[in-house]
XYZ file of C-alpha atoms in Angstrom:
776
model
C 103.505 143.642 54.260
C 104.151 140.803 51.841
C 106.115 142.207 48.985
C 105.534 140.732 45.554
C 108.427 140.115 43.238
C 107.909 142.293 40.220
C 110.986 141.178 38.361
C 110.846 137.402 38.399
C 109.839 136.865 34.791
C 110.995 140.050 33.172
C 112.918 142.531 35.250
C 112.651 145.223 32.583
C 108.920 145.209 31.970
C 106.994 148.361 32.741
C 104.635 148.285 35.702
C 101.610 150.453 36.321
C 102.187 153.659 38.236
C 100.002 152.445 41.096
C 102.173 149.372 41.501
C 105.387 151.416 41.231
C 104.206 153.913 43.862
C 103.081 151.073 46.133
C 106.496 149.471 45.872
C 108.140 152.848 46.492
C 106.084 153.200 49.674
C 107.031 149.685 50.819
C 110.712 150.246 50.040
C 110.838 153.095 52.554
C 110.422 150.593 55.373
C 112.654 147.834 54.044
C 115.458 149.618 52.169
C 115.889 153.032 53.788
C 115.564 152.320 57.512
C 119.330 152.314 58.029
C 120.079 155.321 55.815
C 117.308 157.415 57.373
C 118.682 157.009 60.928
C 122.162 158.293 60.043
C 121.456 161.855 61.355
C 121.470 160.340 64.849
C 125.238 159.908 64.877
C 126.950 161.700 61.943
C 127.711 165.068 63.587
C 128.493 163.404 66.902
C 130.995 161.069 65.246
C 132.546 163.837 63.120
C 133.143 166.089 66.146
C 134.123 163.262 68.520
C 137.789 164.258 69.023
C 139.420 165.195 65.747
C 137.869 168.649 65.232
C 136.183 171.186 67.499
C 133.223 173.432 66.935
C 134.450 177.044 66.925
C 132.646 180.385 66.731
C 133.786 180.910 63.127
C 131.477 178.027 62.099
C 133.997 176.914 59.469
C 133.990 173.400 60.925
C 130.223 172.942 60.977
C 129.817 174.499 57.530
C 132.560 172.268 56.154
C 131.022 169.135 57.641
C 127.609 170.064 56.205
C 129.159 170.642 52.772
C 130.881 167.251 52.916
C 127.635 165.557 53.982
C 125.650 167.201 51.186
C 128.073 166.327 48.390
C 128.714 162.821 49.725
C 124.964 162.115 49.775
C 124.630 163.593 46.295
C 127.526 161.781 44.638
C 127.421 158.329 46.270
C 123.788 157.329 46.961
C 122.139 159.612 44.384
C 124.516 159.638 41.414
C 126.395 156.359 41.817
C 123.723 154.025 43.168
C 120.393 155.473 42.011
C 121.424 156.382 38.471
C 124.238 153.919 37.661
C 124.606 150.862 39.913
C 120.874 150.029 39.979
C 121.075 149.382 36.225
C 123.517 146.504 36.817
C 120.838 144.104 38.013
C 121.102 140.358 37.539
C 117.635 139.662 36.112
C 116.167 141.940 38.745
C 118.484 140.937 41.600
C 121.114 143.195 43.158
C 124.035 143.049 45.554
C 127.707 142.126 45.497
C 127.067 138.573 44.352
C 124.695 139.783 41.626
C 127.601 141.716 40.086
C 129.865 138.693 40.478
C 127.193 136.493 38.867
C 126.985 138.851 35.890
C 130.746 138.695 35.415
C 130.727 134.898 35.733
C 128.235 134.567 32.898
C 129.694 137.128 30.521
C 133.367 136.289 30.972
C 133.178 132.595 31.979
C 134.952 133.077 35.286
C 132.454 131.168 37.427
C 133.596 129.664 40.708
C 131.096 126.817 40.261
C 132.965 123.731 39.023
C 130.055 121.839 37.419
C 128.816 124.449 34.955
C 127.445 123.218 31.613
C 126.856 124.755 28.228
C 123.183 123.798 28.657
C 122.985 126.236 31.590
C 123.555 129.116 29.170
C 120.248 128.263 27.487
C 118.257 129.116 30.613
C 115.812 131.988 30.195
C 117.526 134.105 32.866
C 121.008 133.251 31.593
C 120.746 135.966 28.978
C 122.971 138.790 27.874
C 121.811 142.391 27.775
C 119.385 142.625 24.885
C 120.354 146.109 23.723
C 123.988 145.032 23.407
C 123.484 141.732 21.599
C 124.725 143.082 18.261
C 128.167 143.752 19.763
C 128.736 140.337 21.284
C 130.583 138.836 18.344
C 133.056 141.668 18.150
C 133.556 141.834 21.876
C 134.155 138.100 22.298
C 137.790 138.637 21.349
C 138.254 141.533 23.705
C 141.625 141.508 25.416
C 140.221 142.049 28.902
C 137.738 139.217 28.549
C 140.364 136.806 27.258
C 142.734 137.763 30.050
C 140.132 136.940 32.696
C 139.138 133.682 31.010
C 142.727 132.448 30.738
C 144.155 133.696 34.028
C 143.327 131.479 37.012
C 144.989 134.026 39.277
C 142.675 136.848 38.148
C 139.657 134.572 38.573
C 140.719 133.824 42.138
C 141.324 137.520 42.821
C 137.857 138.324 41.480
C 136.327 135.702 43.773
C 138.306 137.003 46.759
C 137.159 140.560 45.966
C 133.516 139.437 45.964
C 134.080 137.510 49.208
C 135.696 140.560 50.845
C 132.608 142.602 50.014
C 130.405 139.823 51.365
C 132.472 139.545 54.559
C 132.167 143.278 55.167
C 128.393 143.101 54.626
C 128.224 140.419 57.329
C 130.409 142.595 59.548
C 128.053 145.498 58.889
C 125.236 143.218 60.077
C 127.025 143.110 63.430
C 127.957 146.792 63.721
C 124.988 148.676 62.254
C 122.358 147.401 64.743
C 124.709 148.237 67.620
C 125.413 151.754 66.299
C 121.810 152.580 65.362
C 120.229 151.364 68.610
C 122.947 152.811 70.849
C 122.708 156.198 69.099
C 118.922 156.236 69.421
C 119.065 155.381 73.125
C 121.747 158.013 73.724
C 118.976 160.623 73.788
C 118.394 159.588 77.397
C 121.577 161.429 78.397
C 119.876 164.803 77.961
C 117.100 163.893 80.391
C 119.056 162.529 83.371
C 122.306 163.031 85.231
C 125.529 161.453 84.064
C 125.575 159.036 87.026
C 122.130 157.708 86.113
C 122.781 157.733 82.396
C 125.843 155.470 82.399
C 123.924 152.746 84.242
C 120.763 152.922 82.124
C 121.873 153.536 78.530
C 123.852 150.301 78.037
C 121.281 147.896 79.565
C 118.461 149.501 77.569
C 120.436 149.241 74.325
C 121.322 145.582 74.997
C 117.709 144.730 75.871
C 116.483 146.261 72.594
C 119.111 144.352 70.612
C 118.174 141.029 72.231
C 114.512 141.720 71.513
C 115.352 142.632 67.900
C 117.215 139.382 67.203
C 114.590 137.352 69.062
C 111.936 138.683 66.650
C 113.798 137.431 63.578
C 112.325 133.928 63.601
C 108.831 135.388 63.167
C 109.852 136.770 59.778
C 109.772 140.276 58.347
C 106.286 139.837 56.891
C 104.673 139.518 60.348
C 105.793 142.966 61.547
C 106.615 144.484 58.169
C 103.375 146.391 57.830
C 104.672 148.760 60.520
C 108.007 149.445 58.863
C 107.030 151.943 56.172
C 104.823 154.110 58.456
C 107.593 154.225 61.081
C 110.251 155.327 58.597
C 107.916 157.852 56.934
C 107.034 159.287 60.357
C 110.731 159.493 61.206
C 111.634 161.204 57.920
C 108.807 163.705 58.278
C 109.869 164.313 61.871
C 113.549 165.032 61.138
C 112.749 167.114 58.060
C 110.184 169.202 60.015
C 112.679 169.724 62.847
C 115.285 170.663 60.234
C 113.018 173.288 58.638
C 112.176 174.652 62.100
C 115.849 174.999 63.042
C 116.727 176.630 59.708
C 114.119 179.360 60.081
C 114.698 179.690 63.824
C 118.489 179.869 63.920
C 120.160 180.437 60.534
C 118.298 181.016 57.274
C 121.609 181.482 55.427
C 122.752 177.914 56.116
C 122.140 176.973 52.473
C 125.338 178.804 51.567
C 127.322 176.039 53.299
C 126.301 173.653 50.514
C 128.969 175.245 48.310
C 132.038 173.017 47.749
C 134.155 176.008 48.708
C 133.416 175.287 52.373
C 134.965 171.820 52.016
C 138.186 173.475 50.890
C 138.073 175.965 53.807
C 137.368 173.112 56.209
C 140.375 171.054 55.118
C 142.620 174.130 54.901
C 141.885 175.012 58.523
C 141.653 171.584 60.158
C 144.303 169.805 58.023
C 145.038 166.286 59.365
C 142.288 166.462 61.980
C 139.754 167.334 59.295
C 140.872 164.414 57.172
C 140.512 162.069 60.153
C 137.002 163.374 60.835
C 135.921 162.103 57.403
C 135.542 158.690 59.053
C 132.572 160.080 60.964
C 131.158 162.043 58.016
C 130.985 158.944 55.811
C 128.368 157.486 58.172
C 125.839 159.693 56.392
C 125.793 157.111 53.568
C 125.420 154.066 55.811
C 122.729 151.884 54.283
C 123.176 153.102 50.693
C 124.237 149.615 49.600
C 120.784 148.358 50.665
C 119.254 150.143 47.670
C 121.138 147.761 45.404
C 121.113 144.689 47.644
C 117.298 144.755 48.045
C 116.618 145.439 44.369
C 115.134 141.958 43.913
C 112.261 142.776 46.276
C 111.201 145.882 44.410
C 111.803 147.543 41.062
C 114.451 149.923 39.874
C 111.996 152.771 39.349
C 110.300 152.388 42.746
C 113.629 152.629 44.608
C 114.648 155.666 42.543
C 111.339 157.444 43.228
C 111.470 156.749 46.975
C 115.015 158.053 47.346
C 114.831 161.148 45.143
C 111.394 162.323 46.286
C 111.348 161.439 49.997
C 114.590 160.165 51.534
C 117.149 162.489 49.925
C 115.355 165.821 50.591
C 114.423 164.734 54.135
C 118.027 163.901 55.000
C 119.371 167.145 53.500
C 116.856 169.197 55.501
C 117.718 167.272 58.673
C 121.465 167.871 58.305
C 120.935 171.533 57.404
C 118.710 171.991 60.448
C 121.285 170.484 62.804
C 124.001 172.665 61.297
C 121.807 175.757 61.620
C 121.257 175.041 65.324
C 124.944 174.344 66.011
C 126.005 177.492 64.149
C 124.395 179.520 66.954
C 125.404 177.292 69.862
C 129.148 177.147 70.512
C 129.329 176.355 74.211
C 129.904 172.617 74.206
C 130.601 170.933 77.543
C 130.521 167.312 76.288
C 130.415 165.581 72.927
C 126.701 164.782 73.219
C 126.007 168.507 72.809
C 126.864 168.075 69.109
C 124.513 165.120 68.759
C 121.108 164.958 67.162
C 118.889 165.331 70.219
C 120.344 168.666 71.305
C 118.810 170.275 68.202
C 115.369 168.812 68.953
C 113.020 171.216 70.784
C 112.748 170.096 74.397
C 108.953 169.903 74.320
C 108.961 167.073 71.737
C 112.202 165.356 72.733
C 110.578 162.296 74.327
C 108.243 161.515 71.388
C 111.178 161.942 68.997
C 113.238 159.570 71.168
C 110.552 156.878 70.892
C 110.269 157.322 67.113
C 114.068 157.246 66.797
C 114.308 153.938 68.676
C 111.591 152.415 66.454
C 113.337 153.698 63.318
C 116.669 152.278 64.551
C 115.014 148.882 65.041
C 113.616 149.043 61.502
C 117.009 150.020 60.084
C 118.699 147.205 61.978
C 116.059 144.757 60.734
C 116.887 145.666 57.137
C 120.624 144.994 57.471
C 120.027 141.726 59.370
C 117.666 140.501 56.644
C 120.198 141.560 54.013
C 122.888 139.571 55.835
C 120.662 136.475 55.738
C 120.100 136.935 51.998
C 123.750 137.347 51.034
C 124.796 134.326 53.143
C 122.151 132.241 51.363
C 123.535 133.384 47.996
C 127.073 132.470 49.080
C 125.924 129.060 50.269
C 124.086 128.407 47.008
C 127.206 129.248 44.994
C 129.446 127.002 47.105
C 131.174 129.799 49.025
C 129.688 129.251 52.492
C 129.168 126.095 54.592
C 125.701 124.563 54.446
C 123.313 126.007 57.008
C 119.658 125.717 57.908
C 117.539 128.236 56.003
C 113.959 128.841 57.140
C 111.587 130.557 54.717
C 109.309 132.777 56.778
C 106.927 133.811 53.990
C 105.145 131.602 51.471
C 104.553 134.578 49.158
C 108.016 136.097 49.083
C 111.090 133.920 48.597
C 113.497 136.629 49.783
C 112.251 136.598 53.374
C 114.371 134.007 55.153
C 115.686 133.286 58.621
C 118.972 131.521 59.422
C 119.046 130.504 63.109
C 122.811 129.910 63.440
C 123.659 133.225 61.775
C 121.016 135.123 63.760
C 122.312 134.070 67.186
C 125.934 134.534 66.108
C 125.155 138.085 64.974
C 123.361 138.764 68.266
C 126.297 137.620 70.394
C 128.795 139.613 68.322
C 126.514 142.667 68.360
C 126.181 142.543 72.152
C 129.934 142.040 72.473
C 130.857 145.184 70.493
C 128.123 147.207 72.238
C 129.313 146.253 75.701
C 132.963 146.497 74.694
C 132.858 149.994 73.164
C 129.924 151.679 74.939
C 130.121 154.811 72.776
C 129.194 155.908 69.281
C 132.738 157.031 68.463
C 134.278 153.539 68.350
C 131.115 151.963 66.933
C 131.055 154.632 64.216
C 134.706 154.044 63.308
C 134.086 150.312 63.000
C 130.847 150.648 61.010
C 132.316 153.296 58.718
C 135.186 151.074 57.596
C 132.799 148.179 56.831
C 130.465 150.430 54.833
C 133.145 152.116 52.727
C 134.896 148.793 51.970
C 131.691 147.355 50.524
C 131.308 150.469 48.379
C 134.881 150.189 47.104
C 134.260 146.562 46.137
C 131.068 147.595 44.334
C 132.982 150.300 42.434
C 135.637 147.811 41.288
C 133.087 145.205 40.199
C 130.943 147.845 38.478
C 133.888 149.027 36.380
C 134.342 145.438 35.164
C 130.615 145.092 34.503
C 130.713 148.209 32.327
C 133.378 146.670 30.101
C 132.547 142.953 30.144
C 128.734 143.079 30.404
C 127.622 146.486 29.086
C 130.418 146.578 26.470
C 131.177 150.217 27.187
C 134.482 151.880 26.503
C 137.249 150.875 28.853
C 138.059 154.574 29.280
C 134.546 155.203 30.602
C 134.989 152.380 33.116
C 138.351 153.800 34.192
C 136.792 157.255 34.671
C 134.001 155.703 36.753
C 136.463 153.791 38.921
C 138.811 156.729 39.416
C 136.088 159.297 40.136
C 134.084 157.309 42.674
C 137.100 155.273 43.766
C 138.990 158.464 44.685
C 136.113 159.703 46.851
C 135.677 156.352 48.558
C 139.429 155.836 48.960
C 139.616 159.201 50.744
C 137.024 158.044 53.267
C 138.583 154.577 53.439
C 142.010 155.977 54.334
C 140.461 158.121 57.065
C 138.626 155.120 58.530
C 141.655 152.844 58.280
C 143.742 155.391 60.173
C 141.469 154.783 63.182
C 142.416 151.112 63.325
C 143.153 151.179 67.050
C 139.993 153.191 67.811
C 137.476 150.607 66.688
C 138.220 150.128 62.984
C 140.026 146.857 63.776
C 136.703 145.127 64.501
C 135.376 144.870 60.901
C 138.852 143.834 59.698
C 139.010 140.984 62.203
C 135.432 139.911 61.484
C 135.989 140.100 57.725
C 139.188 138.031 58.033
C 137.354 135.302 59.982
C 134.417 135.175 57.548
C 136.707 135.386 54.503
C 138.898 132.541 55.783
C 135.806 130.438 56.473
C 134.246 131.049 53.054
C 137.420 130.606 51.032
C 138.413 127.444 52.930
C 134.994 125.939 52.274
C 135.104 126.909 48.618
C 138.650 125.579 48.212
C 137.805 122.258 49.859
C 134.619 121.863 47.831
C 136.512 122.584 44.610
C 139.264 120.077 45.418
C 136.671 117.443 46.307
C 134.941 117.952 42.957
C 138.255 117.759 41.105
C 138.933 114.407 42.812
C 135.496 113.158 41.683
C 136.236 114.366 38.176
C 139.624 112.682 37.998
C 138.359 109.383 39.425
C 135.107 108.993 37.526
C 134.656 105.758 35.614
C 134.595 105.708 31.794
C 131.453 104.498 30.050
C 133.345 101.585 28.491
C 133.673 100.001 31.938
C 129.883 99.999 32.163
C 129.411 98.568 28.669
C 131.736 95.668 29.403
C 129.617 94.619 32.384
C 126.470 94.159 30.303
C 122.861 95.213 31.081
C 122.885 93.504 34.503
C 126.156 95.241 35.450
C 127.544 91.859 36.481
C 125.333 91.803 39.601
C 121.766 90.989 40.577
C 119.241 93.757 39.835
C 116.522 94.018 42.489
C 113.263 95.983 42.273
C 113.273 99.600 43.227
C 114.940 102.890 42.352
C 118.474 103.566 43.471
C 119.135 107.301 43.739
C 122.850 108.103 43.791
C 123.714 111.660 44.783
C 126.748 113.080 43.032
C 128.258 116.434 42.140
C 129.283 115.213 38.680
C 127.275 116.232 35.627
C 129.035 113.739 33.319
C 130.527 110.301 33.760
C 129.989 107.635 36.409
C 130.998 108.602 39.957
C 133.558 106.503 41.794
C 131.050 105.960 44.591
C 128.957 103.765 42.258
C 131.837 101.480 41.339
C 132.878 101.362 44.987
C 129.382 100.154 45.807
C 128.873 97.536 43.067
C 132.340 96.013 43.566
C 131.636 95.379 47.255
C 127.953 94.363 47.155
C 126.407 91.711 44.869
C 123.133 93.511 44.047
C 121.744 96.850 42.953
C 118.393 98.350 41.970
C 116.675 97.757 38.638
C 116.508 101.519 37.979
C 119.515 103.683 38.814
C 119.422 107.474 38.786
C 122.544 109.621 39.127
C 121.147 112.787 40.721
C 123.026 116.076 40.777
C 121.430 118.987 42.646
C 123.398 122.069 41.604
C 123.254 125.840 41.645
C 123.657 127.982 38.557
C 124.815 131.629 38.499
C 121.336 133.083 37.937
C 118.817 134.284 40.540
C 116.016 131.906 39.539
C 115.465 128.868 37.341
C 111.987 128.565 35.866
C 110.052 125.384 36.867
C 109.757 124.321 33.221
C 113.580 124.344 32.991
C 114.284 122.666 36.320
C 115.592 119.248 35.211
C 118.099 117.980 32.698
C 117.490 114.281 32.050
C 119.550 111.838 29.975
C 120.715 108.243 29.739
C 123.916 106.694 30.990
C 124.539 103.741 28.678
C 122.038 101.980 26.403
C 118.322 101.801 27.126
C 118.317 98.258 28.568
C 120.733 99.317 31.321
C 118.027 101.491 32.919
C 120.583 104.055 34.071
C 119.592 107.720 34.000
C 121.197 111.005 34.862
C 119.041 113.781 36.312
C 120.390 117.270 37.035
C 118.180 119.527 39.172
C 119.129 123.181 38.691
C 118.416 125.980 41.163
C 119.240 129.676 41.121
C 120.999 131.315 44.059
C 117.702 132.814 45.282
C 115.476 129.818 44.567
C 113.556 127.951 47.244
C 114.267 124.223 47.157
C 111.197 122.054 46.802
C 109.586 119.914 49.476
C 111.236 116.482 49.509
C 108.058 114.515 48.725
C 107.176 116.770 45.811
C 110.778 116.662 44.622
C 110.694 112.857 44.472
C 107.483 112.917 42.453
C 108.845 115.558 40.088
C 112.028 113.540 39.690
C 110.176 110.358 38.718
C 107.830 112.322 36.436
C 110.775 114.007 34.711
C 112.344 110.609 33.942
C 108.998 109.272 32.721
C 108.478 112.320 30.512
C 111.996 111.894 29.127
C 111.228 108.254 28.253
C 107.932 109.205 26.599
C 109.324 112.063 24.534
C 112.620 110.466 23.535
C 113.034 110.191 19.766
C 113.757 106.620 18.559
C 116.427 107.839 16.125
C 118.329 109.419 18.994
C 118.213 106.172 20.953
C 119.625 104.252 17.977
C 122.404 106.784 17.553
C 123.254 106.537 21.247
C 123.377 102.732 21.208
C 125.867 102.718 18.341
C 127.824 105.753 19.456
C 128.663 105.216 23.137
C 132.369 105.649 23.809
C 134.583 107.527 26.205
C 133.151 110.848 25.135
C 132.109 113.157 27.940
C 129.100 114.422 26.024
C 125.712 113.031 26.987
C 122.464 113.962 25.279
C 120.370 115.755 27.909
C 116.744 116.850 27.632
C 115.224 119.797 29.480
C 112.171 118.652 31.469
C 110.060 120.820 33.738
C 108.356 119.996 37.010
C 105.001 118.198 36.918
C 103.140 121.393 37.833
C 104.730 123.325 34.965
C 104.230 120.599 32.347
C 100.462 120.102 32.307
C 100.578 118.166 29.024
C 103.167 115.688 30.279
C 103.012 112.529 32.332
C 101.424 112.788 35.758
C 102.162 110.572 38.736
C 99.380 109.377 41.059
C 100.213 107.567 44.289
C 96.960 108.036 46.192
C 94.685 104.993 46.388
C 91.653 107.254 46.422
C 92.404 108.630 42.970
C 90.480 106.222 40.731
C 89.287 108.521 37.976
C 90.975 108.680 34.606
C 90.471 110.994 31.696
C 88.952 109.711 28.488
C 91.866 111.290 26.635
C 94.480 109.500 28.694
C 95.591 105.919 28.883
C 96.406 104.454 32.310
C 99.288 102.121 33.057
C 98.605 99.846 36.021
C 100.820 97.226 37.537
C 99.214 93.790 37.952
C 98.980 92.040 41.290
C 99.054 93.244 44.822
C 101.545 96.006 45.641
C 102.424 97.923 48.783
C 101.982 101.311 47.164
C 99.740 101.971 44.219
C 101.463 104.023 41.529
C 99.910 105.157 38.272
C 101.310 107.114 35.357
C 98.688 109.145 33.518
C 100.176 109.223 30.028
C 98.706 111.545 27.378
C 97.695 109.658 24.262
C 100.373 110.007 21.637
C 101.112 107.942 18.535
C 104.836 108.526 19.147
C 105.018 106.194 22.177
C 106.534 102.933 21.018
C 106.274 99.538 22.783
C 109.815 99.807 24.147
C 108.956 103.124 25.814
C 105.773 101.633 27.309
C 107.771 98.714 28.679
C 110.316 101.097 30.157
C 107.565 103.182 31.759
C 106.038 100.033 33.230
C 109.363 99.054 34.735
C 109.888 102.560 36.143
C 106.422 102.413 37.715
C 107.117 99.037 39.285
C 110.396 100.339 40.636
C 108.640 103.337 42.163
C 106.099 101.036 43.815
C 108.902 99.008 45.363
C 110.414 102.109 46.892
C 113.346 104.434 46.502
C 116.729 104.033 48.141
C 119.105 106.951 48.623
C 122.816 106.275 48.255
C 124.858 109.094 49.753
C 128.592 109.512 49.683
C 130.239 110.020 53.065
C 133.637 111.357 52.142
C 136.678 111.947 54.286
C 138.778 114.602 52.575
C 142.506 114.610 53.292
C 145.416 116.402 51.698
C 147.485 113.956 49.685
C 151.029 113.130 50.805
C 153.561 115.723 49.790
C 151.129 118.665 50.034
C 152.283 121.982 51.437
C 151.669 123.064 55.019
C 148.990 125.623 54.102
C 147.069 123.078 52.046
C 147.249 120.497 54.849
C 145.942 123.028 57.361
C 143.164 124.179 55.031
C 141.987 120.658 54.096
C 142.807 118.471 57.113
C 141.773 120.979 59.747
C 139.779 123.892 58.272
C 137.576 122.120 55.719
C 137.241 119.000 57.864
C 136.107 121.100 60.855
C 133.511 122.952 58.765
C 132.244 119.729 57.178
C 131.806 118.036 60.547
C 130.179 120.956 62.367
C 127.885 122.350 59.665
C 124.953 120.681 57.977
C 125.049 118.137 55.214
C 123.407 118.644 51.811
C 119.892 120.046 52.075
C 118.422 117.130 50.163
C 119.862 114.682 52.743
C 118.348 116.270 55.838
C 114.866 114.735 55.675
C 115.563 111.505 53.800
C 114.151 108.522 55.763
C 116.972 106.762 57.576
C 115.551 103.346 56.656
C 115.948 104.233 52.958
C 119.433 105.719 53.227
C 122.735 104.030 52.549
C 125.990 105.883 53.079
C 129.082 104.792 51.184
C 132.298 105.960 52.811
C 135.328 106.959 50.771
C 138.606 108.691 51.504
C 139.414 111.572 49.160
C 143.092 112.444 48.884
C 143.123 115.816 47.171
């Protein structure tokens, strides 16, 4: 089931109903697997110890009322009708909200942002609010965020807390779902047999689930939607059967009055049981997080027409059965399987295990996606990302994260061995993510949608009060399992913030130690050294100025390449960058210096190009810049170079997106040339034959042709990659916390995680590392 992105070019365009319904069908398997399996453990967790099922049925009716209104207010009202509208050009999730705020209020955590990035097609404001932008630019809240570094850091920490809890949920949800599904075995065997079979079976399924991840979702995805649909039909049919068989008046328990009676009778115990009830909304965040794979309308249709009514019927059916069965020997008698007719219990058990695997698959894939987004935005150490589908960029596999999740998942499963502690842990992770979403959404309403601040406050207080009630109940069970997501979140948060802090300090050092352009002008066109044939590619994080690594190199070695390119591969706070807007190309110094700056821009969900194709696109982008450069601009640059930080940059697309631009041919077999194109060849024998196919244009002047010829000769001679190998240390006099974060935390992460993605497959024979010590 290869899902097509329907929102890549225009997330708001209307699709045909066939396409919308197809996406709605597919979303059932990818988005709602986790949410649909919640009936397996909600009642069991709610009645674990805090409250008891009595013959008055006030407890079961109260729990059902809470479940109904929680499902109605949080997933249906909050997510389906409000949060889904806060998409970032079709993408959803915690970091999508943070990305929206970064663009509208200029609070980005990325240090090398440029004004030119705001001209990207996907870096747009909401169209229906564009007439209010001028008046809102002076808004007090916006100015406060833009001026306060503390608030910007708090906003980043809030987004990272939500991300950390999502990763923690990726550990806990598979354990809870699979263990709850397997727990149906306890009704078919004695307790002595059950305790020795349930745990090994659950662990074996979890190992198998994580082992399948490297095959990719698309290889087994075609089974997901049918499994979830079968499961939803199964639980809704069983629910209808139980309603008509045991209690046709169960619908009366949907009244909010029963919530009041429940709390009045159970008091503190009832409040504590809310930690189990909130598990009914586990997986709701996936509707927003997976928005980029589908469309807003398809997710809304799937939930309102299939998932929501099926879940309500399932919970009503369980309550109807329990309202007539009050003799409870053990806690499993309040579970899901006891309400299943005995004749179909085994088939339902098999379907439940399959549905639990599907639900776990969804949260694992979502964990991969959000870690990739964090890594792209400089908030997570660099890791290996494997793209498992050539048709869908969102389907990825991260080996290190996958095996780490598996080990942690097995650890909590073996450590707890019951749904009570697993439910307490999972519930706290789920409700924390929802609280973070509520806080970020209230800011989005004011800063991005330009709504009244009173409306945003009402939104935050209404949904925040509900979620805070559940959060307090979950937090109260800290010693009964809720400590696990807190510990996991603290570890992931410390890792992400340390990496971000170290990366930011390293960039600030580069910025403070960059060389002014006057130093380059004083050296002359030859830079005071011998210029040898070839292209020297210097990787840097700077988008302006000359990096210190270059001066460190030329002051210690007597030669450098005839063509020098300062390459910056950076992420921008948008989901995708169009291929025709990929590169920003400009000059560093006058034309005869042959120094260029090239900035390759990627969105946080973009797939980085193959290295060979990237090299070709890079050379073609420089050649296209030379061909299209206006002579008047060159003259102005020659006479106007000074210490100014501004450099004239030109947007150039990839060679595949710019069909009318220069094309690069390096294959000896390609001899043909178009009658409408002139071919530049280098004389004499060369090791690699390189040709630029230049469209005929009267605007190309002799100087540009000479420059293209020199670029071609340099490409034929080869490309050398100059990489900076930095040793980051806290400068003398720094505080203890800073020394620990930089000298130990950041240094450990830098040494044990991967280097830049563009440096992984560069030929060693063409690589030169320049070591420098950064005292930050």
